[in-house]
CSV table of C-alpha atoms in Angstrom, one decimal:
chain,number,residue,atom,x,y,z
X,136,MET,CA,-173.8,78.5,250.2
X,137,THR,CA,-172.4,75.4,248.3
X,138,ILE,CA,-173.8,71.9,249.0
X,139,ARG,CA,-171.4,69.0,250.0
X,140,ILE,CA,-172.5,66.0,249.0
X,141,LEU,CA,-170.6,62.1,250.5
X,142,TYR,CA,-171.0,59.8,247.7
X,143,TYR,CA,-170.9,56.2,248.4
X,144,ASN,CA,-171.5,52.9,245.9
X,145,GLU,CA,-170.7,49.7,246.8
X,146,GLY,CA,-169.2,47.6,244.3
X,147,GLU,CA,-169.0,50.9,241.0
X,148,ASN,CA,-166.8,52.3,240.0
X,149,PRO,CA,-166.4,56.2,240.8
X,150,ASP,CA,-164.2,56.9,238.0
X,151,GLU,CA,-167.7,57.3,236.3
X,152,TRP,CA,-170.0,58.4,239.0
X,153,LEU,CA,-167.8,61.6,240.2
X,154,PRO,CA,-167.9,62.6,237.1
X,155,ALA,CA,-171.2,62.3,236.4
X,156,LEU,CA,-172.2,64.5,239.3
X,157,ALA,CA,-170.4,66.9,239.1
X,158,ALA,CA,-171.1,67.4,235.8
X,159,ALA,CA,-175.1,67.6,236.9
X,160,MET,CA,-174.2,69.5,240.2
X,161,PRO,CA,-171.4,71.6,239.0
X,162,HIS,CA,-171.7,74.2,241.8
X,163,ALA,CA,-171.9,71.2,245.2
X,164,ASP,CA,-169.1,70.3,246.8
X,165,ILE,CA,-169.0,66.2,245.8
X,166,ARG,CA,-166.6,63.3,247.8
X,167,LEU,CA,-165.9,59.9,247.4
X,168,TRP,CA,-166.0,59.6,251.5
X,169,HIS,CA,-162.8,57.1,253.2
X,170,LYS,CA,-162.3,55.8,256.1
X,171,GLY,CA,-162.3,58.1,258.2
X,172,ASP,CA,-164.0,61.1,257.3
X,173,ASP,CA,-166.3,62.2,259.8
X,174,ALA,CA,-166.9,65.7,257.7
X,175,PRO,CA,-170.2,67.4,258.0
X,176,ALA,CA,-172.6,66.7,254.5
X,177,ASP,CA,-175.5,68.2,254.2
X,178,TYR,CA,-176.7,65.6,251.3
X,179,ALA,CA,-174.9,61.3,251.9
X,180,LEU,CA,-175.3,59.1,248.3
X,181,VAL,CA,-175.4,56.1,248.4
X,182,TRP,CA,-175.7,51.7,248.3
X,183,HIS,CA,-174.6,49.7,251.1
X,184,PRO,CA,-173.1,52.4,252.9
X,185,PRO,CA,-170.2,51.4,256.4
X,186,ASP,CA,-172.0,52.0,260.0
X,187,GLU,CA,-169.3,54.1,260.0
X,188,LEU,CA,-170.2,57.0,257.5
X,189,LEU,CA,-173.7,57.7,258.8
X,190,ARG,CA,-173.1,57.2,262.6
X,191,ASN,CA,-173.2,60.8,263.8
X,192,ARG,CA,-172.3,62.5,261.1
X,193,ARG,CA,-173.4,66.5,261.4
X,194,GLY,CA,-175.7,68.1,258.7
X,195,LEU,CA,-177.3,65.7,256.6
X,196,LYS,CA,-180.5,66.8,255.3
X,197,ALA,CA,-180.8,63.7,253.7
X,198,VAL,CA,-179.7,61.0,252.4
X,199,PHE,CA,-180.5,59.2,248.9
X,200,ASN,CA,-180.4,55.3,248.7
X,201,LEU,CA,-179.3,54.8,245.2
X,202,ALA,CA,-181.6,52.2,244.4
X,203,ALA,CA,-185.4,51.6,244.3
X,204,GLY,CA,-184.8,48.4,247.1
X,205,VAL,CA,-184.2,50.2,250.8
X,206,ASP,CA,-184.5,47.5,252.6
X,207,ALA,CA,-180.2,47.5,253.3
X,208,LEU,CA,-180.2,51.2,254.4
X,209,LEU,CA,-183.5,50.8,256.0
X,210,SER,CA,-181.6,48.6,258.3
X,211,GLN,CA,-178.9,51.3,259.5
X,212,SER,CA,-182.1,54.0,259.9
X,213,HIS,CA,-181.4,53.9,263.8
X,214,LEU,CA,-177.9,55.1,262.3
X,215,ILE,CA,-179.6,58.5,260.3
X,216,PRO,CA,-181.7,61.1,262.7
X,217,GLU,CA,-185.7,60.6,262.9
X,218,ASN,CA,-186.0,63.8,261.3
X,219,VAL,CA,-183.4,63.5,258.5
X,220,PRO,CA,-185.4,61.8,255.3
X,221,VAL,CA,-184.4,59.1,253.4
X,222,PHE,CA,-185.2,59.1,249.0
X,223,ARG,CA,-185.1,56.1,247.2
X,224,LEU,CA,-184.7,55.8,243.2
X,225,GLU,CA,-188.3,56.0,241.6
X,226,ASP,CA,-187.2,54.4,237.9
X,227,ALA,CA,-183.5,56.0,236.9
X,228,GLY,CA,-184.5,53.4,234.0
X,229,MET,CA,-184.8,50.1,236.1
X,230,ALA,CA,-188.5,49.9,234.7
X,231,ILE,CA,-188.5,49.8,231.7
X,232,GLN,CA,-185.7,46.8,232.2
X,233,MET,CA,-187.6,44.8,235.2
X,234,ALA,CA,-190.5,45.2,232.1
X,235,GLU,CA,-188.4,43.8,229.1
X,236,TYR,CA,-187.2,41.3,231.9
X,237,ALA,CA,-190.9,40.1,233.2
X,238,THR,CA,-192.5,40.3,229.4
X,239,TYR,CA,-189.9,38.0,228.1
X,240,ALA,CA,-190.2,35.5,230.9
X,241,THR,CA,-193.9,35.6,230.9
X,242,LEU,CA,-193.7,34.2,227.3
X,243,ARG,CA,-191.0,32.4,227.2
X,244,TYR,CA,-193.5,30.1,230.0
X,245,PHE,CA,-196.9,31.1,227.6
X,246,ARG,CA,-195.1,29.6,224.4
X,247,ARG,CA,-193.5,26.9,225.9
X,248,PHE,CA,-190.1,27.7,225.1
X,249,ASP,CA,-188.1,26.8,228.0
X,250,GLU,CA,-189.6,22.8,227.3
X,251,TYR,CA,-188.5,23.6,223.6
X,252,GLU,CA,-185.2,23.7,224.7
X,253,ARG,CA,-185.8,20.9,227.0
X,254,GLN,CA,-186.4,18.9,224.0
X,255,ALA,CA,-183.9,20.2,222.3
X,256,ARG,CA,-181.2,19.7,223.9
X,257,MET,CA,-182.2,15.5,223.8
X,258,LYS,CA,-182.6,15.6,219.9
X,259,VAL,CA,-186.7,15.2,220.7
X,260,TRP,CA,-189.4,16.9,218.0
X,261,ASP,CA,-192.8,17.6,219.3
X,262,MET,CA,-194.6,19.6,219.2
X,263,LEU,CA,-196.4,21.1,222.5
X,264,THR,CA,-200.4,21.5,222.5
X,265,PRO,CA,-200.3,25.8,223.1
X,266,HIS,CA,-201.3,27.7,226.4
X,267,VAL,CA,-205.2,29.8,225.8
X,268,ARG,CA,-204.1,32.9,226.4
X,269,GLU,CA,-207.9,34.0,227.6
X,270,HIS,CA,-207.2,31.2,230.6
X,271,PHE,CA,-203.4,32.6,230.9
X,272,THR,CA,-203.9,34.8,234.0
X,273,VAL,CA,-200.6,36.5,235.5
X,274,GLY,CA,-200.6,37.9,238.9
X,275,ILE,CA,-198.0,40.7,239.6
X,276,MET,CA,-197.2,41.2,243.1
X,277,GLY,CA,-196.5,45.4,243.9
X,278,MET,CA,-197.9,47.3,242.1
X,279,GLY,CA,-195.9,50.3,242.4
X,280,VAL,CA,-193.3,52.1,239.5
X,281,MET,CA,-192.2,48.5,238.6
X,282,GLY,CA,-195.2,46.3,238.8
X,283,THR,CA,-197.5,49.7,236.9
X,284,ALA,CA,-194.2,49.3,234.3
X,285,ILE,CA,-194.5,45.0,233.9
X,286,ALA,CA,-198.4,45.1,233.4
X,287,ARG,CA,-198.8,47.4,231.0
X,288,SER,CA,-195.6,46.3,229.3
X,289,LEU,CA,-197.9,42.8,229.0
X,290,MET,CA,-201.2,44.3,227.8
X,291,PRO,CA,-200.9,44.3,224.8
X,292,PHE,CA,-200.4,40.6,224.7
X,293,ARG,CA,-204.0,40.2,226.5
X,294,PHE,CA,-203.6,38.0,228.8
X,295,PRO,CA,-206.0,38.5,232.2
X,296,LEU,CA,-203.6,40.6,234.5
X,297,ARG,CA,-204.1,41.0,238.0
X,298,GLY,CA,-202.5,42.8,240.7
X,299,TRP,CA,-202.3,42.9,244.6
X,300,SER,CA,-200.6,45.3,246.6
X,301,ARG,CA,-200.8,46.3,250.2
X,302,THR,CA,-202.9,49.1,249.7
X,303,ARG,CA,-205.9,49.8,247.4
X,304,LYS,CA,-204.5,50.8,243.7
X,305,GLU,CA,-206.7,50.4,240.5
X,306,ILE,CA,-205.0,49.7,236.7
X,307,ASP,CA,-206.9,50.3,233.9
X,308,GLY,CA,-206.7,46.3,232.5
X,309,VAL,CA,-205.4,45.1,235.4
X,310,THR,CA,-207.8,43.4,238.2
X,311,GLY,CA,-206.2,45.1,241.3
X,312,TYR,CA,-206.6,43.0,245.2
X,313,TYR,CA,-204.9,44.7,248.0
X,314,GLY,CA,-204.3,43.0,251.9
X,315,ASN,CA,-203.9,40.5,253.0
X,316,ASP,CA,-207.6,39.3,253.4
X,317,GLN,CA,-207.7,39.2,249.8
X,318,LEU,CA,-204.0,37.9,249.1
X,319,ALA,CA,-205.4,34.2,248.4
X,320,GLY,CA,-208.3,34.9,246.5
X,321,PHE,CA,-205.7,37.0,244.4
X,322,LEU,CA,-203.6,33.9,244.2
X,323,ASP,CA,-206.7,32.1,243.3
X,324,GLY,CA,-205.7,29.9,239.8
X,325,LEU,CA,-203.2,31.7,238.8
X,326,HIS,CA,-200.8,30.1,236.5
X,327,LEU,CA,-197.6,32.7,236.9
X,328,LEU,CA,-196.8,34.6,239.9
X,329,ILE,CA,-194.7,38.4,239.2
X,330,CYS,CA,-193.1,39.2,242.0
X,331,VAL,CA,-191.8,42.6,242.6
X,332,LEU,CA,-192.6,43.4,246.6
X,333,PRO,CA,-190.5,46.0,248.0
X,334,LEU,CA,-188.8,43.4,250.7
X,335,THR,CA,-190.2,44.5,254.5
X,336,PRO,CA,-191.1,41.6,257.5
X,337,GLU,CA,-194.5,41.9,256.7
X,338,THR,CA,-193.0,40.8,252.7
X,339,ALA,CA,-190.6,38.2,254.0
X,340,GLY,CA,-190.9,34.6,253.7
X,341,ILE,CA,-194.1,35.6,250.9
X,342,LEU,CA,-193.7,33.3,248.2
X,343,ASN,CA,-194.1,29.8,250.4
X,344,LEU,CA,-195.6,27.1,249.7
X,345,ALA,CA,-199.5,27.7,252.1
X,346,ASN,CA,-199.6,30.6,249.0
X,347,PHE,CA,-197.7,29.0,246.4
X,348,ARG,CA,-200.9,25.6,247.1
X,349,HIS,CA,-203.3,28.6,245.6
X,350,LEU,CA,-202.4,28.9,242.4
X,351,GLY,CA,-203.4,26.9,239.8
X,352,HIS,CA,-201.7,23.3,239.2
X,353,GLY,CA,-198.1,23.6,237.2
X,354,ALA,CA,-198.2,27.5,237.8
X,355,CYS,CA,-194.6,29.3,237.0
X,356,LEU,CA,-193.1,31.6,239.1
X,357,ILE,CA,-191.2,34.8,238.3
X,358,ASN,CA,-189.4,36.4,241.7
X,359,LEU,CA,-187.6,40.2,241.1
X,360,GLY,CA,-188.0,41.6,244.1
X,361,ARG,CA,-185.7,40.0,246.9
X,362,GLY,CA,-184.6,36.8,247.2
X,363,GLU,CA,-186.1,37.1,251.3
X,364,HIS,CA,-189.3,37.5,250.0
X,365,LEU,CA,-188.9,33.8,248.9
X,366,VAL,CA,-188.4,30.2,250.8
X,367,ASP,CA,-186.7,28.0,249.2
X,368,ASP,CA,-187.6,24.7,250.5
X,369,ASP,CA,-190.7,26.0,249.7
X,370,LEU,CA,-190.4,26.4,246.0
X,371,LEU,CA,-188.7,22.9,246.2
X,372,CYS,CA,-191.7,21.1,247.8
X,373,ALA,CA,-193.7,23.2,245.5
X,374,MET,CA,-192.5,22.0,242.2
X,375,ALA,CA,-191.9,18.5,243.6
X,376,GLU,CA,-196.1,18.3,244.1
X,377,GLY,CA,-195.9,19.9,240.4
X,378,ARG,CA,-198.1,23.1,241.8
X,379,ILE,CA,-194.8,25.1,239.9
X,380,ARG,CA,-193.8,23.8,236.9
X,381,ALA,CA,-190.7,25.8,235.8
X,382,ALA,CA,-189.3,28.9,238.3
X,383,THR,CA,-187.0,32.0,236.9
X,384,LEU,CA,-185.4,34.1,239.8
X,385,ASP,CA,-183.4,37.0,239.5
X,386,VAL,CA,-182.5,37.8,242.6
X,387,THR,CA,-181.9,34.9,245.7
X,388,SER,CA,-181.8,34.6,249.7
X,389,SER,CA,-177.6,34.3,249.6
X,390,GLU,CA,-176.2,37.0,246.7
X,391,PRO,CA,-173.8,34.9,244.7
X,392,LEU,CA,-176.0,31.6,245.1
X,393,PRO,CA,-173.5,29.1,246.9
X,394,PRO,CA,-172.0,26.3,244.0
X,395,GLU,CA,-174.0,23.4,246.6
X,396,HIS,CA,-177.4,25.3,246.7
X,397,PRO,CA,-179.7,23.3,244.9
X,398,PHE,CA,-181.5,25.3,242.1
X,399,TRP,CA,-178.5,25.3,239.8
X,400,ASN,CA,-178.9,22.1,239.4
X,401,HIS,CA,-182.2,22.2,238.8
X,402,ASP,CA,-183.7,21.7,235.3
X,403,ASP,CA,-186.8,24.0,235.7
X,404,ILE,CA,-185.0,26.5,237.7
X,405,THR,CA,-183.7,29.7,235.8
X,406,ILE,CA,-181.2,32.0,237.7
X,407,THR,CA,-179.9,34.8,237.0
X,408,PRO,CA,-177.5,37.4,238.9
X,409,HIS,CA,-179.8,39.7,240.0
X,410,ILE,CA,-179.9,41.7,236.5
X,411,ALA,CA,-183.0,42.3,236.3
X,412,GLY,CA,-183.3,46.2,237.2
X,413,LEU,CA,-179.7,47.7,237.0
X,414,THR,CA,-178.8,51.2,238.3
X,415,PHE,CA,-177.6,53.2,235.4
X,416,CYS,CA,-175.4,56.1,236.4
X,417,GLN,CA,-176.5,58.9,234.2
X,418,GLU,CA,-180.5,58.4,234.9
X,419,THR,CA,-179.6,58.3,238.9
X,420,VAL,CA,-177.8,61.2,238.9
X,421,MET,CA,-179.8,63.4,237.3
X,422,GLN,CA,-182.7,62.1,239.0
X,423,ILE,CA,-180.2,62.7,242.1
X,424,ALA,CA,-179.4,66.3,241.2
X,425,GLN,CA,-183.1,67.2,240.2
X,426,MET,CA,-184.3,65.8,243.4
X,427,ILE,CA,-181.9,67.3,245.4
X,428,ALA,CA,-182.7,71.3,243.4
X,429,ALA,CA,-186.5,70.6,244.4
X,430,PHE,CA,-185.7,69.4,248.1
X,431,GLU,CA,-183.6,72.9,248.2
X,432,ARG,CA,-186.1,75.0,246.7
X,433,GLY,CA,-188.7,73.2,249.7
X,434,GLU,CA,-191.1,71.3,247.0
X,435,LYS,CA,-192.1,67.7,248.6
X,436,LEU,CA,-190.4,64.9,247.4
X,437,THR,CA,-193.0,61.9,246.4
X,438,ALA,CA,-189.4,59.5,246.9
X,439,CYS,CA,-189.9,59.9,250.3
X,440,VAL,CA,-189.4,56.3,252.0
X,441,ASP,CA,-192.3,55.4,254.8
X,442,ARG,CA,-189.7,53.8,256.8
X,443,VAL,CA,-192.1,52.4,258.9
X,444,ALA,CA,-193.8,50.4,255.6
X,445,GLY,CA,-190.6,49.8,254.8
X,446,TYR,CA,-190.4,51.3,251.2
């Protein structure tokens, strides 16, 4: 029997994705969703789909989210029957990108390059006191595929590393913390905090002033998770207090970040346009094709989303 696949990927060019999907699954019937299409489908491959695509969709065996973050799709979970599993990408080339970004931003702050950049703009030639490597403790919030890749990327630089997650994770070279009871201990005295958490009701707003005040004085923040993890005014307050010296934000609560937002004009906040982990077509298509083939064989997939946990 031919597998029927429905595709919708907001912001991506279907002229690249549809041929790639057809090449990877030559025996499947793959169609681009258009308004009014209510024909049955076995699988929906989606990113930010309209409600109409999911509502009363007949024949669905599974829904595949064309990214690692599923918070947007889970906001539509009432449209997906409970017996229809939702799967997310586990990597598809994103982990190495996230590790590159986090490593670059960490070294930029450790070597004080951001401060040298500012000095250069003012034509100041002044050697700053280097940070002590053994005291430059880096904490990673979220120790899934992305957080683990970041930790392993940072290990050669011999920083003290901590990791925090919802449940216990044991990774060689990383001091592990888990659960709300251990959050304060994880944050205590950190020199640099990296957030790659999934967005759930429990993690929304976790980057707030109360938590920032556990960090070491003059700490740095890197947010690669979701903009909603950060309470914007609390970051500005923590920076005014000197608790946080600098921040790199790849995600913001409103995207694109409005021109009038104070983050743009803050000398110690670096903004990038949600590019830390891009979804690459070929890697994604191959992973989706492999997962659908495994699902058809009745195998259990590790990328199944827990709708209660939110990831």
